[in-house]
PDB file of C-alpha atoms and ligand atoms in Angstrom:
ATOM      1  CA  UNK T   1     107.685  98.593  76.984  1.00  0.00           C
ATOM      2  CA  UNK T   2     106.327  99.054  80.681  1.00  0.00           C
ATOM      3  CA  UNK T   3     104.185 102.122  81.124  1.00  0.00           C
ATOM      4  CA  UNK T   4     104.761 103.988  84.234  1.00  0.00           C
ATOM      5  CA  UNK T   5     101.649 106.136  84.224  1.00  0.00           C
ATOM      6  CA  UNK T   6     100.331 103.150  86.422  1.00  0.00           C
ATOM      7  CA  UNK T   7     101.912 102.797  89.869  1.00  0.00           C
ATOM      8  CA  UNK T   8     100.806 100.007  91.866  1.00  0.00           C
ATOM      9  CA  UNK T   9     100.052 101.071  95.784  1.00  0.00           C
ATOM     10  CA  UNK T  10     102.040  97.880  97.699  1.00  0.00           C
ATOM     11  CA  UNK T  11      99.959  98.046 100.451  1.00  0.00           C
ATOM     12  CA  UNK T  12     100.823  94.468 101.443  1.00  0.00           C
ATOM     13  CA  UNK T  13     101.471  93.782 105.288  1.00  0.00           C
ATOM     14  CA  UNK T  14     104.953  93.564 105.119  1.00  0.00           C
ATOM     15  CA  UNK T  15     108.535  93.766 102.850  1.00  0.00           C
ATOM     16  CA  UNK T  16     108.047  89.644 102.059  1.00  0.00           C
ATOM     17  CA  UNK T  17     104.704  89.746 101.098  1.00  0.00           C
ATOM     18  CA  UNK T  18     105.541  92.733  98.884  1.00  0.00           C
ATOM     19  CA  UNK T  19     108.389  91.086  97.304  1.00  0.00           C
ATOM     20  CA  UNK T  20     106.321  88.188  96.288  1.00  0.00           C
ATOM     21  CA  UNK T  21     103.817  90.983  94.735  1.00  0.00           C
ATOM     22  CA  UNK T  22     106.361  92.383  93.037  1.00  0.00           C
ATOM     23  CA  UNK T  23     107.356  89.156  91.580  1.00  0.00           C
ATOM     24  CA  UNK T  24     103.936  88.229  90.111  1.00  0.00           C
ATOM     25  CA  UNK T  25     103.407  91.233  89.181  1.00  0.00           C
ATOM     26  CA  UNK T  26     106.735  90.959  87.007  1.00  0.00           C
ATOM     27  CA  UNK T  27     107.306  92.816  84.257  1.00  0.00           C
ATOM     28  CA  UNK T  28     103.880  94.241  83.768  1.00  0.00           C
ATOM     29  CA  UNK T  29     104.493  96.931  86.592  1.00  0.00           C
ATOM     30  CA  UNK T  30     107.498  99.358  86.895  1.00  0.00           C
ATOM     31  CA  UNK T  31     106.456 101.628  89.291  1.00  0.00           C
ATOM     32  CA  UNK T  32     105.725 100.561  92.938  1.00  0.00           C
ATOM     33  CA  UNK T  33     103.790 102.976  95.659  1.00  0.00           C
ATOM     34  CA  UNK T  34     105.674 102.105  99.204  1.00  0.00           C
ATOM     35  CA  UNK T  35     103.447 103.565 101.956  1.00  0.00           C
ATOM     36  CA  UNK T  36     103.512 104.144 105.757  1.00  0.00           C
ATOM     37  CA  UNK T  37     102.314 101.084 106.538  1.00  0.00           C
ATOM     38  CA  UNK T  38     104.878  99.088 105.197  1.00  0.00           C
ATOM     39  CA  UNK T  39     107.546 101.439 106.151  1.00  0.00           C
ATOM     40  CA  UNK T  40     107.438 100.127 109.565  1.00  0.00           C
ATOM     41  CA  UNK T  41     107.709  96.295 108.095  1.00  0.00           C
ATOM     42  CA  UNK T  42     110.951  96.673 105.810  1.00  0.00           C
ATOM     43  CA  UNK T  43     109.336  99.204 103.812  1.00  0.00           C
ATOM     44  CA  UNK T  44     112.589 100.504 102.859  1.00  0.00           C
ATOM     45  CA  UNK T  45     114.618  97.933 101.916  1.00  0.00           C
ATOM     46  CA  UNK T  46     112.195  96.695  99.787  1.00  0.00           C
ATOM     47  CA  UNK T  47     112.173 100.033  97.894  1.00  0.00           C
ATOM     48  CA  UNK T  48     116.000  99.892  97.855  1.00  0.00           C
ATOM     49  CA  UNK T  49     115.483  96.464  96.450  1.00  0.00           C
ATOM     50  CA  UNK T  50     113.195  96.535  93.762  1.00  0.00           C
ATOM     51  CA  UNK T  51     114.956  99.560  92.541  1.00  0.00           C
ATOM     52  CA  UNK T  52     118.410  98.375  92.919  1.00  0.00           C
ATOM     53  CA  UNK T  53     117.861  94.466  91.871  1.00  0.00           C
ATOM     54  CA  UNK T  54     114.671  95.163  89.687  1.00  0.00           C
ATOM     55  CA  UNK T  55     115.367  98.162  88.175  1.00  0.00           C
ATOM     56  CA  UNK T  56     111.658  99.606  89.355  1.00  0.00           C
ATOM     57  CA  UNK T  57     110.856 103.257  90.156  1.00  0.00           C
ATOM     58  CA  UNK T  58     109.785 103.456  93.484  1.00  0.00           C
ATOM     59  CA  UNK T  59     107.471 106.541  95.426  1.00  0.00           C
ATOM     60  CA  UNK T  60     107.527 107.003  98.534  1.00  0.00           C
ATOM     61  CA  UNK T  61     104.626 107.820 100.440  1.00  0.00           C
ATOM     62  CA  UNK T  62     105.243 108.667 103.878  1.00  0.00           C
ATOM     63  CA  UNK T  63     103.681 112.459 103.892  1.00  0.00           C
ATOM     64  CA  UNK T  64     105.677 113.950 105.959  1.00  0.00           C
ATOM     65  CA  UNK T  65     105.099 117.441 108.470  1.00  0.00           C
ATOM     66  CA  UNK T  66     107.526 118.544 111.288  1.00  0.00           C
ATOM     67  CA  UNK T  67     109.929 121.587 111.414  1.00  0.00           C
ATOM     68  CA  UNK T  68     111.832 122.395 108.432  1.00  0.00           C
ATOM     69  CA  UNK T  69     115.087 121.876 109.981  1.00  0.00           C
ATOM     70  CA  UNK T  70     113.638 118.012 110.794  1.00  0.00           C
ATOM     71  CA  UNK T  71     111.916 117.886 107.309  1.00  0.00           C
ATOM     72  CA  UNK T  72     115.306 118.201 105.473  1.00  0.00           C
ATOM     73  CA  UNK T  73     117.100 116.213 107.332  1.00  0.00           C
ATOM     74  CA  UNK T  74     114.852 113.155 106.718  1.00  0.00           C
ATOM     75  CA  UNK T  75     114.652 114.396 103.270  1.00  0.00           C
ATOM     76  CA  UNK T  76     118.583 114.455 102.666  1.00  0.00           C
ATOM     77  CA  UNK T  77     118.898 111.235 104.208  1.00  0.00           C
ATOM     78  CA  UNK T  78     116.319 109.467 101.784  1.00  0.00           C
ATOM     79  CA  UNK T  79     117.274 111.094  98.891  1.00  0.00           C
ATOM     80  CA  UNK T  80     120.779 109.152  99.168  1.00  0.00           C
ATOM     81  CA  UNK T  81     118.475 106.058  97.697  1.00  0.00           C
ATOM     82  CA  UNK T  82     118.241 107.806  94.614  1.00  0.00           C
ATOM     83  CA  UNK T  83     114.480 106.627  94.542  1.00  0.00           C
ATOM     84  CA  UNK T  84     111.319 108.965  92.510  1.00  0.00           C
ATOM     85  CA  UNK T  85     108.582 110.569  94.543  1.00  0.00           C
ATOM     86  CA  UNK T  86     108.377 111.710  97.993  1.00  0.00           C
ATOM     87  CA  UNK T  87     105.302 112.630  99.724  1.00  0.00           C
ATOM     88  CA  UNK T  88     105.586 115.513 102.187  1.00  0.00           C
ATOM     89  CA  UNK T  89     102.177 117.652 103.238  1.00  0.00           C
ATOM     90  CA  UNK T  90     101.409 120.876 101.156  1.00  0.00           C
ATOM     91  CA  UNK T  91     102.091 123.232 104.200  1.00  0.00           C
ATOM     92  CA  UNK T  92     104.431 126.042 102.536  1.00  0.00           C
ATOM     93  CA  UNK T  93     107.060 125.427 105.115  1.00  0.00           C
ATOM     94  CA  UNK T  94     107.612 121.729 105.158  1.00  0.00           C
ATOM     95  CA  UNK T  95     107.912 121.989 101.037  1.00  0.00           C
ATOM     96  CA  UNK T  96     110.321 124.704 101.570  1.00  0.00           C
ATOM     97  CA  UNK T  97     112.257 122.487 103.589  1.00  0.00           C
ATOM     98  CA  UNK T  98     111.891 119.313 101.522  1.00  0.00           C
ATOM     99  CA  UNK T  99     112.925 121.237  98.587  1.00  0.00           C
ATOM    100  CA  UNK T 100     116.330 122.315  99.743  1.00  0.00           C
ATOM    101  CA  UNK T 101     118.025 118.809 100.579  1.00  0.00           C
ATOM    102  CA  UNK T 102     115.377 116.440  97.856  1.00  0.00           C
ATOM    103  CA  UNK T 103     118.711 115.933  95.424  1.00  0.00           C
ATOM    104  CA  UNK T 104     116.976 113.910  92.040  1.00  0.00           C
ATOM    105  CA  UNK T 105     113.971 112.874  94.223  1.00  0.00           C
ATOM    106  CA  UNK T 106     110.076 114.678  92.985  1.00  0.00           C
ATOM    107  CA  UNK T 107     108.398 116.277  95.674  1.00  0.00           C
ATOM    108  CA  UNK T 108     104.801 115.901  96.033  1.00  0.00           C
ATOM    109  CA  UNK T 109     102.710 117.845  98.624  1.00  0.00           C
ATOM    110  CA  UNK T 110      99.585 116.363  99.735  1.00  0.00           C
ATOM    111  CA  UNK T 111      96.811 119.209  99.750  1.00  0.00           C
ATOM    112  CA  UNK T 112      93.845 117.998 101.651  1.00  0.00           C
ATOM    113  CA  UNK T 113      93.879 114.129 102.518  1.00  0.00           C
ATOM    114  CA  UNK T 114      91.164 112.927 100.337  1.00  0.00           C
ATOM    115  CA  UNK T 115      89.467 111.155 103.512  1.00  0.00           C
ATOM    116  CA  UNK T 116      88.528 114.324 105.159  1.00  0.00           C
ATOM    117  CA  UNK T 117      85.420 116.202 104.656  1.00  0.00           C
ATOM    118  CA  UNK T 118      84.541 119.543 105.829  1.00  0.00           C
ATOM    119  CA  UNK T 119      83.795 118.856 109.817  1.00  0.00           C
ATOM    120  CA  UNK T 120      86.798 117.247 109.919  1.00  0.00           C
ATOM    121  CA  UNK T 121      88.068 120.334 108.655  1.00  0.00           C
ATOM    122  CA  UNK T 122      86.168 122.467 111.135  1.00  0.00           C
ATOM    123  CA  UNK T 123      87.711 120.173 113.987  1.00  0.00           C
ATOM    124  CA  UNK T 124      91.219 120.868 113.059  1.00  0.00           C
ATOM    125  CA  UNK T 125      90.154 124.342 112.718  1.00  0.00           C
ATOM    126  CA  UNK T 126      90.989 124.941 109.488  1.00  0.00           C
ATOM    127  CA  UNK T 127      89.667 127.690 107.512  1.00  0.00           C
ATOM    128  CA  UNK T 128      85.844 127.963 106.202  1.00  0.00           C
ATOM    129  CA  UNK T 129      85.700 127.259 102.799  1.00  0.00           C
ATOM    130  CA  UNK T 130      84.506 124.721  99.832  1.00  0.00           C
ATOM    131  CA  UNK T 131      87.193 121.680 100.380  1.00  0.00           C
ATOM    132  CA  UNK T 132      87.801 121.407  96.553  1.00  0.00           C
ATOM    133  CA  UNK T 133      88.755 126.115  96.636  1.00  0.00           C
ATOM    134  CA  UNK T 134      91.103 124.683  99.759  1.00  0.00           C
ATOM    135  CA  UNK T 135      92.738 121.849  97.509  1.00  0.00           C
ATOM    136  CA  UNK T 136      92.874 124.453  94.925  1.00  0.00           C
ATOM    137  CA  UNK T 137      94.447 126.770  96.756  1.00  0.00           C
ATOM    138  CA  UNK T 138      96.720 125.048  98.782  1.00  0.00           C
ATOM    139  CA  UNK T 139      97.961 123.230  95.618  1.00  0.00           C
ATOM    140  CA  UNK T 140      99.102 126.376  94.024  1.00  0.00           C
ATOM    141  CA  UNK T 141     101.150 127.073  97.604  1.00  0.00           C
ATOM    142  CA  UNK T 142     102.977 123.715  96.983  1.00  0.00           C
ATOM    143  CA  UNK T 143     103.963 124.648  93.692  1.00  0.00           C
ATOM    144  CA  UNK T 144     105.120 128.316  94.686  1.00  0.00           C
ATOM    145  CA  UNK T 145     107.114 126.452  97.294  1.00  0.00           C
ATOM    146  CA  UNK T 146     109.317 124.021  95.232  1.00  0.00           C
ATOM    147  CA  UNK T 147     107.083 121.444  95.343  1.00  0.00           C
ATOM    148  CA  UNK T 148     107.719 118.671  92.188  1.00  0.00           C
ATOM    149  CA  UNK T 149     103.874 117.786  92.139  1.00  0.00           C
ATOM    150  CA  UNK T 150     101.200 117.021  94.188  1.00  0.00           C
ATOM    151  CA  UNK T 151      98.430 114.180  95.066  1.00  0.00           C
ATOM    152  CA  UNK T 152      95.279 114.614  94.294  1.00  0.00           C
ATOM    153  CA  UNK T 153      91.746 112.892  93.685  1.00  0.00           C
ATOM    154  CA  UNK T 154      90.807 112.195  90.257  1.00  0.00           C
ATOM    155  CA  UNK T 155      87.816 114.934  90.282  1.00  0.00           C
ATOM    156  CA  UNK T 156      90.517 117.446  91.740  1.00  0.00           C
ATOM    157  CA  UNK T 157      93.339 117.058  89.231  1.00  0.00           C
ATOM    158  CA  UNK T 158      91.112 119.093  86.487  1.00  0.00           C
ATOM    159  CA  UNK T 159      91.056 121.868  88.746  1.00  0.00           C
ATOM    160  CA  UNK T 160      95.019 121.619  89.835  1.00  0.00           C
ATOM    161  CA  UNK T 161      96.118 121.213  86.043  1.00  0.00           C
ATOM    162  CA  UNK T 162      94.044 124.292  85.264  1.00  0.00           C
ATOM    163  CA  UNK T 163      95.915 126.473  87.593  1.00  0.00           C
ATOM    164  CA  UNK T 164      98.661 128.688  85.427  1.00  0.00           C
ATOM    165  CA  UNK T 165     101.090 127.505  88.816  1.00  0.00           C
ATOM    166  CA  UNK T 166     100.864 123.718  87.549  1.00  0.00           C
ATOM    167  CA  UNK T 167     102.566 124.034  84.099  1.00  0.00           C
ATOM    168  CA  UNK T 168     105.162 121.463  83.795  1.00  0.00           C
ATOM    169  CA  UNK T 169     104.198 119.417  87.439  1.00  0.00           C
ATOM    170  CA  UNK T 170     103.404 116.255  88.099  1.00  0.00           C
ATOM    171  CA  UNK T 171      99.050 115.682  88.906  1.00  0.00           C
ATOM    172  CA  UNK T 172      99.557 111.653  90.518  1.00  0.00           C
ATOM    173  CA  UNK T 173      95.911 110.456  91.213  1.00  0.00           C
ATOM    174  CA  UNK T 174      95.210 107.823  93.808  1.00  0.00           C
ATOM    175  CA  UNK T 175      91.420 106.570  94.458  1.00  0.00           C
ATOM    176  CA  UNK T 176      90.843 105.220  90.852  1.00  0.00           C
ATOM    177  CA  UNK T 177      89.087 102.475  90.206  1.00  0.00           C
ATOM    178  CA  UNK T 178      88.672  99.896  86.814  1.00  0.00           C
ATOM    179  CA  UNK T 179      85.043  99.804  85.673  1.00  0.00           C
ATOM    180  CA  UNK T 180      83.215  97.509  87.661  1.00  0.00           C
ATOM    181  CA  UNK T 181      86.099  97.533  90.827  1.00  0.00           C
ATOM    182  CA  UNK T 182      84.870  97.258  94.373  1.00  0.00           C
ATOM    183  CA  UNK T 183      85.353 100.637  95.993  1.00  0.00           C
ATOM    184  CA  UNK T 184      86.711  99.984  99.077  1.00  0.00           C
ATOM    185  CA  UNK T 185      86.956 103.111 101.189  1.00  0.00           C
ATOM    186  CA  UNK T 186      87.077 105.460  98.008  1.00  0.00           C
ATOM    187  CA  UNK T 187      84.471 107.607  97.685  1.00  0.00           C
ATOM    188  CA  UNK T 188      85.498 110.297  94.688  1.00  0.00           C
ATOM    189  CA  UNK T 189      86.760 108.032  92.057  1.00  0.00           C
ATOM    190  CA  UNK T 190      87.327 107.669  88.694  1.00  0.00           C
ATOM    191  CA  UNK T 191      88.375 105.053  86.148  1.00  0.00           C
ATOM    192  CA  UNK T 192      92.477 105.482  85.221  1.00  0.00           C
ATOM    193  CA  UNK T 193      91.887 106.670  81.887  1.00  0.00           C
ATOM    194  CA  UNK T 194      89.681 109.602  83.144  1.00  0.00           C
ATOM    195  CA  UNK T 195      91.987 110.539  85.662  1.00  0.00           C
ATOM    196  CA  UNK T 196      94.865 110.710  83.078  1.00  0.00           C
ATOM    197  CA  UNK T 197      92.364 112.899  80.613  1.00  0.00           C
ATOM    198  CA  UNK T 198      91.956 114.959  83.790  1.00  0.00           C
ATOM    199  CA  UNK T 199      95.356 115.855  83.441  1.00  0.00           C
ATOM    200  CA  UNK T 200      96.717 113.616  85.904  1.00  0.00           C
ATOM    201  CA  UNK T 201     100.406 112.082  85.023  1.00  0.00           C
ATOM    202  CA  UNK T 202     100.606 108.938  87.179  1.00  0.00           C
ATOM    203  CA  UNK T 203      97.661 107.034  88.801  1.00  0.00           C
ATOM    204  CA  UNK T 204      97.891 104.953  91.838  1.00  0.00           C
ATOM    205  CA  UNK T 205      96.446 101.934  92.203  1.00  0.00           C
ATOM    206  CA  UNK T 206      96.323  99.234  95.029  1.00  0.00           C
ATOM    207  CA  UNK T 207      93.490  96.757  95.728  1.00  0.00           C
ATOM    208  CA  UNK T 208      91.841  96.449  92.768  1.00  0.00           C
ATOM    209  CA  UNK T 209      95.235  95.010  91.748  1.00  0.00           C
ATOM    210  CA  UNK T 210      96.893  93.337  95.108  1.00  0.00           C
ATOM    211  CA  UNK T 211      93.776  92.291  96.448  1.00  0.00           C
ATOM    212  CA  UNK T 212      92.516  90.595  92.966  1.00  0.00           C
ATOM    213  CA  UNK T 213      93.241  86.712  92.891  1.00  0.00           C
ATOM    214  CA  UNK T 214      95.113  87.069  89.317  1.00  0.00           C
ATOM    215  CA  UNK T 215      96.951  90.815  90.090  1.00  0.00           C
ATOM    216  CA  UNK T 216      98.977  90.454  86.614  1.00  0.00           C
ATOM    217  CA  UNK T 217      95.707  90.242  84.741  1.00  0.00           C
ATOM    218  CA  UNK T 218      94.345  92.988  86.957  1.00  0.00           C
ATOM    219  CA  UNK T 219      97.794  95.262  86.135  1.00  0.00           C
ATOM    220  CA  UNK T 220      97.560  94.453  82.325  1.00  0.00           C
ATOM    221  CA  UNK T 221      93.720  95.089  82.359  1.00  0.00           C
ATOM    222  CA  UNK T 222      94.369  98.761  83.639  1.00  0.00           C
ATOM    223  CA  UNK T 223      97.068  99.135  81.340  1.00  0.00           C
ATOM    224  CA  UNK T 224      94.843  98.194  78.486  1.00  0.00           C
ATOM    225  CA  UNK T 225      92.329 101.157  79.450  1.00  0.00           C
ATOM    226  CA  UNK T 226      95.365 103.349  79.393  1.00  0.00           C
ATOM    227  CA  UNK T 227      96.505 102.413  75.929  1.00  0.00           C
ATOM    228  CA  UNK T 228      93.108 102.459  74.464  1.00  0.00           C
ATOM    229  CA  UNK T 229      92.432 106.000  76.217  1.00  0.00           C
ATOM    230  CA  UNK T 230      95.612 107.305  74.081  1.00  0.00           C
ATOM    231  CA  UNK T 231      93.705 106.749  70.904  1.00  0.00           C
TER     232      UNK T 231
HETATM  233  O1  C5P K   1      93.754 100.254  97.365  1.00  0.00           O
HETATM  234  P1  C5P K   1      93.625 101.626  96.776  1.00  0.00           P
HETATM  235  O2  C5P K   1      93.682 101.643  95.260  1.00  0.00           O
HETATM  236  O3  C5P K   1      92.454 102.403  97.326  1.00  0.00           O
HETATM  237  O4  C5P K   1      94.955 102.336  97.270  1.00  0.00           O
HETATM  238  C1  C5P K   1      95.191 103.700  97.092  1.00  0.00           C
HETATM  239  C2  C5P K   1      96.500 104.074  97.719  1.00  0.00           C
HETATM  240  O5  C5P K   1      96.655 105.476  97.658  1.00  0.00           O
HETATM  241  C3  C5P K   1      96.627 103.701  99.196  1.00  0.00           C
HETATM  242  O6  C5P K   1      98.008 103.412  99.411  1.00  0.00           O
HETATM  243  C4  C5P K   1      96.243 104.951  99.919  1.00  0.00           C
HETATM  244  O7  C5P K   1      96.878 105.087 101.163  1.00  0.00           O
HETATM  245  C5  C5P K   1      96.757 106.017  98.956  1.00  0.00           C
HETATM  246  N1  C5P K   1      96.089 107.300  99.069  1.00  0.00           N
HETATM  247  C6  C5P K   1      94.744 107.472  98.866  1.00  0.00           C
HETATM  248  N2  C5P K   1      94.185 108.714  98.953  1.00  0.00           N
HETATM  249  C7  C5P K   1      94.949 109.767  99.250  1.00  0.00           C
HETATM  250  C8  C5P K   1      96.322 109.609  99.437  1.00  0.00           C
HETATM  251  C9  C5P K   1      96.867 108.342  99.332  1.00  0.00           C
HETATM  252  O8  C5P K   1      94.023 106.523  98.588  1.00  0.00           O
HETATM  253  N3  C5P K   1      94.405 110.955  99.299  1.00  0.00           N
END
């Protein structure tokens, strides 16, 4: 049996290359991360096809902010794909909206993109504040506002699943990393099995697996820590 904690990022130029992924990746992966960048290379009907033709559940990343009344209209029209996550930022209004029109899709807010550090912060004139009381805080928002779930680093999902507003959502983790992975860009990781026992339900996962020359070994090696963490 597959296990869908793991969800592979396909952060592969385009729908062909991510096909091929897909393929190699074969059984060993049933849950595929589609992302902005690959929405604007057939992003979409590659979901629609590895869901429809491969029976794999399918997030779709494409955090999304505008008016409500633009929110739920792209909302309603993806939902029609029947597919499993949507990413939509945590701002109370644009979860409102995503809420209404989701049908069977999860939503998940984004709280505080995981790349931005306090000046950032300060640029876009956001208020003062520790970044992980912000995350905090505007998780607990999301999840007053409908929200399904939210994304969060590994070292934040402790502090999310402790919050009495998180019972019964989804905690999905991106920036983890296998003992001994390069890091990339990702600066607050974790290994997947600590991210789970920080209460997170899903992690997310995309070089370490994509980028490695045998990904199926790389898949089943993660899923390996995952089983052994359950002991
Ligand atoms: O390759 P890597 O495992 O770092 O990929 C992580 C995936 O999760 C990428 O698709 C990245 O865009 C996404 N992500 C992230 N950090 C966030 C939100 C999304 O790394 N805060």
């Amino acid at each position: 049996m597959t296990d869908d904690r793991l969800i592979v990022a396909l952060d592969v130029p385009d729908a062909i290359a991510g096909l091929q992924m897909a393929t190699r990746l074969g059984d060993a992966v049933s849950f595929y991360k589609i992302g902005l960048g690959m929405l604007t290379g057939g992003g979409l009907a590659l979901a629609n096809e590895l869901a429809d033709e491969h029976g794999k559940r399918i997030f779709l990343d494409m955090k999304l902010f505008d008016i409500g009344a633009t929110v739920e209209a792209a909302v309603q029209g993806l939902s029609q794909f029947g597919h499993d996550f949507l990413t939509v930022h945590g701002d109370p209004h644009v979860v409102r909206a995503a809420a209404q029109t989701k049908g069977d899709m999860k939503i998940l807010a984004v709280t505080i993109l995981t790349s931005l550090d306090r000046a950032d912060l300060d640029a876009s004139l956001i208020k003062s504040g520790e970044i992980t009381d912000l995350v905090q805080e505007r998780a607990g928002l999301a999840f007053m506002n409908g929200a399904d779930g939210v994304i969060a680093s590994p070292q934040e999902a402790a502090l999310i699943r402790a919050l009495p507003e998180a019972a019964g959502k989804l905690i999905v983790t991106p920036g983890v990393r296998p003992a001994g992975a390069d890091l990339g860009d990702q600066k607050r990781v974790t290994t997947p099995a600590q991210a789970i026992e920080n209460g997170a339900d899903h992690v997310v996962v995309g070089r370490p697996i994509w980028a490695n020359a045998d990904p199926r070994a790389a898949a089943e090696a993660v899923l390996a820590e995952l089983r052994l963490s359950d002991q």
